Short mmCIF file of C-alpha atoms and ligand atoms in Angstrom, two decimals:
data_model
loop_
_atom_site.label_atom_id
_atom_site.label_comp_id
_atom_site.label_asym_id
_atom_site.label_seq_id
_atom_site.Cartn_x
_atom_site.Cartn_y
_atom_site.Cartn_z
CA GLY A 81 -7.26 4.34 -35.78
CA ASN A 82 -4.31 4.01 -33.43
CA PHE A 83 -6.38 2.54 -30.57
CA GLY A 84 -8.78 0.01 -32.05
CA ARG A 85 -11.24 2.07 -34.09
CA PHE A 86 -10.39 5.22 -32.09
CA GLY A 87 -7.66 7.83 -32.73
CA GLY A 88 -6.49 8.82 -36.23
CA GLN A 89 -5.73 12.20 -37.76
CA TYR A 90 -8.95 14.02 -38.70
CA VAL A 91 -7.37 17.39 -39.53
CA PRO A 92 -7.29 19.85 -42.45
CA GLU A 93 -4.70 18.95 -45.10
CA ALA A 94 -2.69 22.04 -44.06
CA LEU A 95 -1.82 20.39 -40.70
CA MET A 96 -0.61 17.06 -42.12
CA PRO A 97 3.04 18.17 -42.68
CA ALA A 98 3.19 19.34 -39.05
CA LEU A 99 1.83 16.03 -37.78
CA GLU A 100 4.23 14.04 -39.95
CA GLU A 101 7.17 16.09 -38.63
CA LEU A 102 5.93 15.64 -35.04
CA GLU A 103 5.37 11.90 -35.50
CA ASP A 104 8.97 11.55 -36.76
CA ALA A 105 10.33 13.55 -33.80
CA TYR A 106 8.18 11.56 -31.32
CA ARG A 107 9.54 8.25 -32.66
CA ARG A 108 13.18 9.39 -32.70
CA TYR A 109 13.40 11.36 -29.44
CA VAL A 110 10.71 9.78 -27.20
CA LEU A 111 10.56 6.17 -28.38
CA GLU A 112 14.24 5.83 -29.41
CA ASN A 113 15.80 8.34 -26.95
CA GLU A 114 17.85 9.95 -29.75
CA ASP A 115 20.46 12.45 -28.42
CA GLY A 116 19.56 11.25 -24.88
CA PHE A 117 16.27 13.19 -25.04
CA MET A 118 14.47 11.03 -22.46
CA ASP A 119 17.46 11.18 -20.07
CA ASP A 120 17.40 14.97 -20.35
CA PHE A 121 13.59 14.94 -19.81
CA ARG A 122 13.85 12.74 -16.68
CA ARG A 123 16.68 14.84 -15.21
CA ARG A 124 14.60 18.03 -15.63
CA LEU A 125 11.50 16.30 -14.20
CA ARG A 126 13.64 15.53 -11.15
CA ASP A 127 15.51 18.82 -10.71
CA PHE A 128 12.87 21.31 -12.02
CA GLY A 129 9.68 19.27 -11.49
CA GLY A 130 10.50 17.80 -8.08
CA ARG A 131 10.00 14.11 -9.00
CA PRO A 132 9.65 11.38 -7.84
CA THR A 133 6.36 12.21 -6.10
CA PRO A 134 5.48 10.24 -2.94
CA LEU A 135 3.10 7.30 -2.83
CA GLN A 136 1.67 8.15 0.58
CA ARG A 137 -0.53 5.85 2.73
CA ALA A 138 -3.69 7.77 3.73
CA ASP A 139 -4.04 6.64 7.36
CA ARG A 140 -7.39 8.28 8.12
CA LEU A 141 -9.08 7.18 4.87
CA SER A 142 -7.64 3.64 5.25
CA GLU A 143 -9.16 3.45 8.74
CA ARG A 144 -12.48 4.98 7.64
CA TYR A 145 -12.99 2.58 4.69
CA GLY A 146 -11.17 -0.45 6.12
CA ARG A 147 -8.80 -0.74 3.17
CA GLU A 148 -5.15 0.11 2.32
CA ILE A 149 -5.40 3.47 0.53
CA TYR A 150 -2.31 5.00 -1.13
CA LEU A 151 -2.17 8.48 -2.65
CA LYS A 152 0.07 9.23 -5.65
CA ARG A 153 0.93 12.85 -4.90
CA GLU A 154 0.97 14.61 -8.31
CA ASP A 155 -0.22 17.70 -6.41
CA LEU A 156 3.41 17.98 -5.27
CA VAL A 157 4.79 18.36 -8.80
CA HIS A 158 6.14 21.89 -9.37
CA GLY A 159 3.16 24.14 -10.24
CA GLY A 160 0.67 22.02 -8.29
CA ALA A 161 -0.58 19.46 -10.81
CA HIS A 162 0.46 16.57 -13.10
CA LYS A 163 0.26 19.00 -16.04
CA LEU A 164 3.98 19.84 -15.87
CA ASN A 165 4.96 16.22 -16.78
CA ASN A 166 3.45 16.69 -20.25
CA ALA A 167 4.21 20.41 -20.73
CA LEU A 168 7.92 19.92 -19.89
CA GLY A 169 8.18 16.95 -22.27
CA GLN A 170 6.55 18.78 -25.18
CA VAL A 171 8.44 22.07 -24.73
CA LEU A 172 11.74 20.14 -24.48
CA LEU A 173 10.80 18.18 -27.62
CA ALA A 174 10.03 21.46 -29.44
CA LYS A 175 13.52 22.68 -28.51
CA TYR A 176 15.11 19.45 -29.84
CA MET A 177 13.07 19.93 -33.05
CA GLY A 178 14.51 23.44 -33.45
CA LYS A 179 11.16 25.22 -32.95
CA GLU A 180 11.30 28.85 -31.71
CA ARG A 181 7.81 29.48 -30.28
CA ILE A 182 5.32 27.68 -28.03
CA ILE A 183 1.51 27.96 -28.11
CA ALA A 184 -1.10 26.17 -25.98
CA GLU A 185 -4.79 26.23 -24.99
CA THR A 186 -6.08 26.05 -21.44
CA GLY A 187 -9.35 25.77 -19.57
CA ALA A 188 -8.78 25.62 -15.80
CA GLY A 189 -5.43 27.23 -16.42
CA GLN A 190 -3.33 24.43 -14.91
CA HIS A 191 -2.09 23.32 -18.33
CA GLY A 192 -1.50 26.94 -19.33
CA THR A 193 0.57 27.67 -16.24
CA ALA A 194 2.54 24.42 -16.65
CA THR A 195 3.33 25.35 -20.26
CA ALA A 196 4.34 28.91 -19.27
CA MET A 197 6.65 27.53 -16.53
CA ALA A 198 8.24 24.99 -18.89
CA ALA A 199 8.71 27.65 -21.60
CA ALA A 200 10.39 30.02 -19.12
CA HIS A 201 12.58 27.17 -17.83
CA LEU A 202 13.66 26.38 -21.43
CA ASP A 203 13.88 30.02 -22.62
CA MET A 204 11.12 29.72 -25.27
CA PRO A 205 8.59 32.50 -26.12
CA CYS A 206 5.07 31.30 -25.20
CA GLU A 207 1.49 32.33 -26.10
CA ILE A 208 -1.54 30.79 -24.31
CA TYR A 209 -5.08 30.90 -25.76
CA MET A 210 -7.78 31.01 -23.06
CA GLY A 211 -11.54 31.58 -23.36
CA ARG A 212 -12.63 34.98 -22.01
CA THR A 213 -15.04 33.18 -19.65
CA ASP A 214 -12.17 31.11 -18.26
CA VAL A 215 -9.86 34.16 -18.03
CA ASN A 216 -12.49 35.76 -15.78
CA ARG A 217 -13.01 32.69 -13.54
CA GLN A 218 -9.37 31.57 -13.22
CA ARG A 219 -7.60 34.88 -12.61
CA PRO A 220 -4.86 33.57 -10.27
CA ASN A 221 -3.70 31.24 -13.06
CA VAL A 222 -3.82 34.10 -15.63
CA PHE A 223 -1.52 36.12 -13.34
CA ARG A 224 0.82 33.11 -12.94
CA MET A 225 1.11 32.64 -16.72
CA ARG A 226 1.87 36.33 -17.30
CA ILE A 227 4.37 36.44 -14.43
CA ASN A 228 6.13 33.44 -15.97
CA GLY A 229 6.50 35.62 -19.09
CA ALA A 230 3.78 34.07 -21.28
CA GLU A 231 1.35 36.10 -23.40
CA VAL A 232 -2.27 35.19 -22.48
CA ASN A 233 -4.62 35.64 -25.42
CA PRO A 234 -8.32 35.88 -24.34
CA VAL A 235 -10.62 34.21 -26.91
CA ASP A 236 -13.99 35.96 -27.28
CA ALA A 237 -15.56 33.62 -29.89
CA GLY A 238 -18.62 31.54 -28.93
CA ARG A 239 -18.96 30.84 -25.20
CA GLY A 240 -15.35 31.85 -24.61
CA THR A 241 -14.36 28.52 -23.03
CA LEU A 242 -11.99 25.65 -23.82
CA LYS A 243 -13.59 24.56 -27.12
CA GLU A 244 -13.02 27.99 -28.69
CA ALA A 245 -9.53 28.23 -27.19
CA ILE A 246 -8.57 24.93 -28.86
CA SER A 247 -9.96 26.07 -32.22
CA GLU A 248 -8.01 29.35 -32.03
CA THR A 249 -4.80 27.50 -31.10
CA MET A 250 -5.25 25.03 -33.99
CA ARG A 251 -5.80 28.00 -36.37
CA ASP A 252 -2.64 29.74 -35.16
CA TRP A 253 -0.64 26.49 -35.50
CA SER A 254 -1.81 25.87 -39.07
CA GLN A 255 -0.25 29.20 -40.04
CA THR A 256 2.92 29.11 -37.90
CA VAL A 257 3.89 25.46 -37.92
CA GLU A 258 7.37 26.14 -39.39
CA HIS A 259 8.68 27.67 -36.15
CA THR A 260 5.91 26.97 -33.62
CA HIS A 261 4.99 23.89 -31.55
CA TYR A 262 1.45 23.43 -30.18
CA VAL A 263 1.60 21.93 -26.65
CA ILE A 264 -1.71 20.05 -26.31
CA GLY A 265 -2.89 19.79 -22.69
CA SER A 266 -4.25 16.25 -22.56
CA VAL A 267 -4.27 12.84 -24.32
CA VAL A 268 -6.52 14.30 -27.03
CA GLY A 269 -6.07 15.54 -30.61
CA PRO A 270 -4.71 13.87 -33.75
CA HIS A 271 -2.00 11.16 -33.68
CA PRO A 272 0.73 11.33 -32.31
CA PHE A 273 -0.54 13.66 -29.52
CA PRO A 274 -2.57 11.10 -27.47
CA ALA A 275 0.27 8.52 -27.46
CA MET A 276 2.98 11.16 -26.82
CA VAL A 277 1.11 12.83 -23.93
CA ARG A 278 0.45 9.41 -22.39
CA ASP A 279 4.15 8.58 -22.64
CA PHE A 280 5.12 11.83 -20.89
CA GLN A 281 2.51 11.22 -18.13
CA ALA A 282 3.44 7.51 -17.78
CA VAL A 283 6.13 8.54 -15.26
CA ILE A 284 3.22 8.58 -12.74
CA SER A 285 2.54 4.83 -12.96
CA GLU A 286 6.19 3.92 -13.60
CA GLU A 287 6.95 5.35 -10.14
CA ALA A 288 3.70 4.16 -8.50
CA ARG A 289 4.14 0.53 -9.63
CA GLU A 290 7.67 0.39 -8.16
CA GLN A 291 6.55 2.16 -4.98
CA ILE A 292 3.52 -0.05 -4.29
CA LEU A 293 5.58 -3.25 -4.81
CA GLU A 294 8.19 -1.85 -2.41
CA GLU A 295 5.54 -0.81 0.12
CA THR A 296 3.19 -3.84 0.05
CA ASP A 297 5.14 -6.63 -1.72
CA GLY A 298 2.30 -6.83 -4.29
CA LEU A 299 0.22 -5.10 -6.94
CA PRO A 300 -2.79 -2.97 -5.92
CA ASP A 301 -6.32 -4.26 -6.46
CA SER A 302 -7.29 -1.00 -8.18
CA VAL A 303 -6.03 2.36 -9.46
CA VAL A 304 -8.52 5.27 -9.41
CA ALA A 305 -8.08 8.58 -11.29
CA CYS A 306 -10.36 11.41 -12.40
CA ALA A 307 -10.78 11.91 -16.15
CA GLY A 308 -11.25 15.15 -18.10
CA GLY A 309 -9.28 14.71 -21.33
CA GLY A 310 -7.68 11.69 -19.60
CA SER A 311 -3.97 12.56 -19.27
CA ASN A 312 -3.54 12.07 -15.50
CA THR A 313 -5.78 9.01 -15.99
CA MET A 314 -3.63 7.42 -18.69
CA GLY A 315 -0.48 8.36 -16.78
CA ALA A 316 -1.74 6.63 -13.63
CA PHE A 317 -2.94 3.55 -15.59
CA ALA A 318 -0.21 3.04 -18.25
CA GLU A 319 2.21 0.69 -16.44
CA PHE A 320 -0.65 -1.30 -14.85
CA ILE A 321 -2.52 -2.05 -18.12
CA PRO A 322 -0.73 -5.41 -18.62
CA ASP A 323 -1.53 -6.38 -14.99
CA GLU A 324 -5.00 -7.87 -15.56
CA SER A 325 -5.57 -8.28 -11.79
CA VAL A 326 -5.50 -4.48 -11.31
CA SER A 327 -8.86 -2.73 -11.85
CA LEU A 328 -8.52 0.65 -13.58
CA VAL A 329 -11.32 3.08 -12.65
CA ALA A 330 -11.79 6.43 -14.46
CA VAL A 331 -13.97 8.89 -12.53
CA GLU A 332 -15.76 11.52 -14.63
CA ALA A 333 -17.84 14.53 -13.71
CA GLY A 334 -21.54 13.74 -13.17
CA GLY A 335 -22.09 17.51 -12.99
CA SER A 336 -25.55 18.49 -11.77
CA SER A 337 -27.42 15.68 -13.55
CA LEU A 338 -27.01 12.92 -16.14
CA GLU A 339 -30.27 14.07 -17.83
CA VAL A 340 -29.42 15.66 -21.19
CA ASP A 341 -31.40 18.60 -22.64
CA GLU A 342 -31.23 17.62 -26.33
CA ALA A 343 -33.17 20.66 -27.54
CA ALA A 344 -30.81 23.11 -25.84
CA GLY A 345 -27.79 20.95 -26.75
CA VAL A 346 -26.70 20.97 -23.14
CA ALA A 347 -25.39 18.05 -21.11
CA PRO A 348 -25.24 19.18 -17.47
CA ASN A 349 -22.28 16.87 -16.91
CA SER A 350 -19.04 15.63 -18.53
CA ALA A 351 -19.61 11.89 -18.16
CA THR A 352 -18.34 11.27 -21.69
CA LEU A 353 -17.09 7.68 -21.28
CA SER A 354 -20.36 6.56 -19.66
CA THR A 355 -22.94 8.46 -21.72
CA GLY A 356 -21.14 9.66 -24.89
CA GLU A 357 -21.32 8.39 -28.46
CA GLU A 358 -18.55 7.73 -30.98
CA GLY A 359 -17.62 10.77 -33.07
CA VAL A 360 -14.75 13.03 -34.19
CA LEU A 361 -13.51 15.96 -32.09
CA HIS A 362 -10.30 18.01 -32.21
CA GLY A 363 -8.72 15.72 -34.77
CA ALA A 364 -9.46 12.31 -33.26
CA ARG A 365 -12.20 9.66 -33.45
CA THR A 366 -13.28 9.15 -29.85
CA THR A 367 -16.32 9.14 -27.57
CA LEU A 368 -18.05 12.47 -27.03
CA LEU A 369 -21.21 14.18 -25.75
CA GLN A 370 -23.25 14.85 -28.88
CA ASP A 371 -26.93 15.36 -29.61
CA SER A 372 -28.94 13.13 -31.99
CA HIS A 373 -27.78 15.28 -34.94
CA GLY A 374 -24.13 14.73 -34.02
CA GLN A 375 -23.66 18.28 -32.70
CA ILE A 376 -21.17 18.56 -29.83
CA MET A 377 -23.07 19.44 -26.68
CA GLU A 378 -22.08 21.92 -24.01
CA SER A 379 -20.74 20.04 -20.97
CA HIS A 380 -20.76 21.05 -17.33
CA SER A 381 -18.84 20.37 -14.15
CA VAL A 382 -18.11 22.25 -10.94
CA SER A 383 -14.46 21.61 -11.89
CA ALA A 384 -13.17 23.39 -15.01
CA GLY A 385 -10.62 20.65 -15.58
CA LEU A 386 -13.25 17.93 -16.11
CA ASP A 387 -15.58 20.23 -18.06
CA TYR A 388 -14.91 18.80 -21.54
CA ALA A 389 -17.31 17.12 -24.00
CA GLY A 390 -14.60 14.83 -25.41
CA VAL A 391 -12.10 12.36 -23.98
CA GLY A 392 -8.83 10.78 -25.13
CA PRO A 393 -9.22 8.11 -27.85
CA GLU A 394 -7.02 5.59 -26.00
CA LEU A 395 -9.21 5.85 -22.89
CA ALA A 396 -12.31 5.45 -25.08
CA HIS A 397 -10.74 2.30 -26.52
CA LEU A 398 -9.80 0.85 -23.11
CA VAL A 399 -13.40 1.37 -21.93
CA ASP A 400 -14.67 -0.18 -25.18
CA ILE A 401 -12.65 -3.39 -24.60
CA GLY A 402 -13.55 -3.47 -20.89
CA ARG A 403 -10.04 -2.79 -19.50
CA VAL A 404 -11.08 0.50 -17.88
CA THR A 405 -14.27 0.96 -15.80
CA PRO A 406 -15.89 4.41 -16.30
CA VAL A 407 -17.81 5.82 -13.32
CA ASN A 408 -18.94 9.33 -12.36
CA VAL A 409 -19.89 11.38 -9.33
CA ASP A 410 -21.86 14.63 -9.28
CA ASP A 411 -20.82 18.14 -8.20
CA ARG A 412 -22.17 17.73 -4.66
CA VAL A 413 -20.31 14.47 -3.99
CA ALA A 414 -17.11 16.03 -5.36
CA LEU A 415 -17.45 19.11 -3.10
CA GLU A 416 -18.04 16.89 -0.05
CA ALA A 417 -14.95 14.86 -0.93
CA PHE A 418 -12.97 18.11 -1.35
CA HIS A 419 -13.74 19.04 2.26
CA ARG A 420 -13.30 15.48 3.61
CA LEU A 421 -9.76 15.09 2.22
CA SER A 422 -8.86 18.58 3.46
CA THR A 423 -9.99 17.96 7.04
CA GLU A 424 -9.10 14.25 7.35
CA GLU A 425 -5.75 14.07 5.53
CA GLY A 426 -4.60 17.70 5.47
CA ILE A 427 -4.56 17.75 1.66
CA ILE A 428 -6.69 20.30 -0.24
CA PRO A 429 -7.25 18.56 -3.60
CA ALA A 430 -8.10 20.14 -6.96
CA LEU A 431 -11.85 19.89 -7.58
CA GLU A 432 -11.01 17.56 -10.48
CA THR A 433 -9.13 15.23 -8.11
CA ALA A 434 -11.97 15.41 -5.55
CA HIS A 435 -14.15 13.40 -7.96
CA ALA A 436 -11.87 10.37 -7.48
CA PHE A 437 -12.25 10.63 -3.69
CA GLY A 438 -16.01 11.09 -4.10
CA TYR A 439 -16.14 7.74 -5.87
CA LEU A 440 -14.10 6.05 -3.13
CA HIS A 441 -16.66 7.33 -0.61
CA ALA A 442 -19.61 6.30 -2.78
CA VAL A 443 -18.30 2.72 -2.99
CA GLY A 444 -18.41 2.82 0.75
CA THR A 445 -16.82 0.97 3.60
CA ASP A 446 -15.62 -2.56 4.12
CA ALA A 447 -18.50 -3.22 6.50
CA ASP A 448 -16.83 -5.52 8.98
CA THR A 449 -13.65 -3.56 9.74
CA ALA A 450 -14.18 0.14 9.13
CA LEU A 451 -15.47 2.96 11.25
CA THR A 452 -19.20 3.03 10.75
CA ASP A 453 -20.93 6.36 10.80
CA ALA A 454 -24.14 7.80 9.44
CA ASP A 455 -22.82 9.28 6.20
CA THR A 456 -20.92 6.22 4.97
CA PRO A 457 -23.11 4.04 2.71
CA PRO A 458 -22.79 0.22 3.05
CA VAL A 459 -20.28 -1.45 0.71
CA GLU A 460 -21.66 -2.89 -2.52
CA SER A 461 -21.19 -6.63 -3.01
CA ASP A 462 -19.51 -6.30 -6.44
CA ASP A 463 -17.01 -3.80 -5.01
CA PRO A 464 -14.55 -3.03 -7.88
CA LEU A 465 -11.92 -1.39 -5.67
CA GLY A 466 -10.74 -4.30 -3.50
CA GLU A 467 -8.35 -4.15 -0.56
CA THR A 468 -5.37 -2.08 -1.76
CA ILE A 469 -6.19 1.07 -3.75
CA ILE A 470 -4.00 3.74 -5.40
CA ILE A 471 -5.76 7.09 -5.92
CA ASN A 472 -4.09 9.64 -8.21
CA VAL A 473 -4.01 13.10 -6.61
CA SER A 474 -3.80 14.98 -9.92
CA GLY A 475 -3.52 18.45 -8.43
CA ARG A 476 -3.88 20.75 -5.43
CA GLY A 477 -6.94 22.87 -4.74
CA ASP A 478 -5.48 26.38 -4.29
CA LYS A 479 -6.97 27.39 -7.68
CA ASP A 480 -10.45 26.29 -6.53
CA LEU A 481 -10.76 27.99 -3.14
CA GLU A 482 -12.96 30.84 -4.43
CA THR A 483 -15.33 28.43 -6.24
CA VAL A 484 -15.60 26.21 -3.17
CA ILE A 485 -16.25 29.12 -0.82
CA GLU A 486 -19.03 30.36 -3.12
CA GLN A 487 -20.51 26.84 -3.55
CA THR A 488 -20.27 26.03 0.15
CA ALA A 489 -22.13 29.24 0.98
CA GLU A 490 -24.94 28.13 -1.34
CA MET A 491 -25.07 24.50 -0.06
C1 LIG B 676 -5.63 19.33 -11.53
C2 LIG B 676 -6.28 18.72 -12.73
N1 LIG B 676 -6.65 17.42 -12.66
C3 LIG B 676 -7.25 16.81 -13.72
C4 LIG B 676 -7.49 17.51 -14.90
C5 LIG B 676 -8.21 16.79 -16.00
O1 LIG B 676 -7.36 16.68 -17.12
P1 LIG B 676 -6.80 15.22 -17.54
O2 LIG B 676 -5.83 14.79 -16.49
O3 LIG B 676 -6.15 15.44 -18.87
O4 LIG B 676 -8.02 14.32 -17.60
C6 LIG B 676 -7.10 18.86 -15.03
C7 LIG B 676 -7.30 19.57 -16.31
N2 LIG B 676 -6.91 20.80 -16.49
C8 LIG B 676 -6.91 21.41 -17.83
C9 LIG B 676 -6.26 22.78 -17.78
O5 LIG B 676 -5.80 23.17 -16.68
O6 LIG B 676 -6.18 23.43 -18.82
C10 LIG B 676 -8.32 21.50 -18.32
O7 LIG B 676 -8.94 22.62 -17.73
C11 LIG B 676 -8.52 21.60 -19.80
C12 LIG B 676 -7.59 20.76 -20.60
C13 LIG B 676 -9.96 21.24 -20.05
C14 LIG B 676 -6.49 19.48 -13.92
O8 LIG B 676 -6.11 20.78 -13.97
#
């Protein structure tokens, strides 16, 4: 594999020519900056995407937990999430490759809207595959994609969620690869997708490492990011991986419980890195939620963006070698963190992002300096977060308001 024993290209023979062509383009344009591709990409990230994003000190959270807490504001990227970093890079690459059409899958709809925006910006026709279930529960994003000129293709197969959308997109691509590029939404899929998506998202930690050194004259003790497929995670970690003193914490969705119902093939969570087994999914060897027969299980999370039974192979590798610490928080903790960030810092986070703040709260306070109040648990002795923490705010919560209002009513 490309990441220890993880990664690889587990795809039908028909897709191999497409992957070879993409691997060649990735090396020339992304790794070697042929034709100034990366300069063009960075200029568009600045002028169209609104980068660099701030690394903002969270005054109220720093006071509450008695630490220095910095927020990397990917919620301020055009479109409201980190997803544009990758979508813009891949659509631009497709243009440099001479492709004429863009396709993509989406679950929460953030990746779909980012792809539709990038395709409109670069004058490329775009078709998004989205499970019927997700079309019905993420309507604002469906409207955004259509208003940006993309065709949204509801997928009725199976449960009508992300898994089926990915299968439909892969099928389309295998028949249209001559003129079509498939913009994958996370650091998943066959090589070179995981490495390429990480390289497009790495702008997050390239900026954050410079900003934290400028702000505090030193490296952070930890970087914390939520993990669905792992693209905002790998983007926030990439530049810090060589800095052994910096803990890298990936926060997954604990859903409603970590207890798996093998018979029903349902895992009521998406804590893949912590509870998954090695297997092959969507073209890569990685860690995934599977039953004892190796069948992929249904996952769950209150946040659509973390509701995924797989995870990127590079993240699986980094956990395997102990460089990344996988943790998880459940739906309730994430919803509480959603409200806490909104009222204490004036930032309404995406439900995915809220999981990272839920973990910060679960780790608790630095007992001797912070505000003490009833709902803040005492700090654990082996506290992995340390004094100075960067938390990646992967997206804003506008898309989640309806879900939260429903859930809050039930709580
Ligand atoms: C604001 C926000 N934060 C985190 C994530 C998790 O995706 P990664 O960053 O790739 O782990 C997401 C994932 N969103 C995808 C989407 O919008 O299509 C997701 O739903 C699917 C790839 C499963 C997200 O929207």
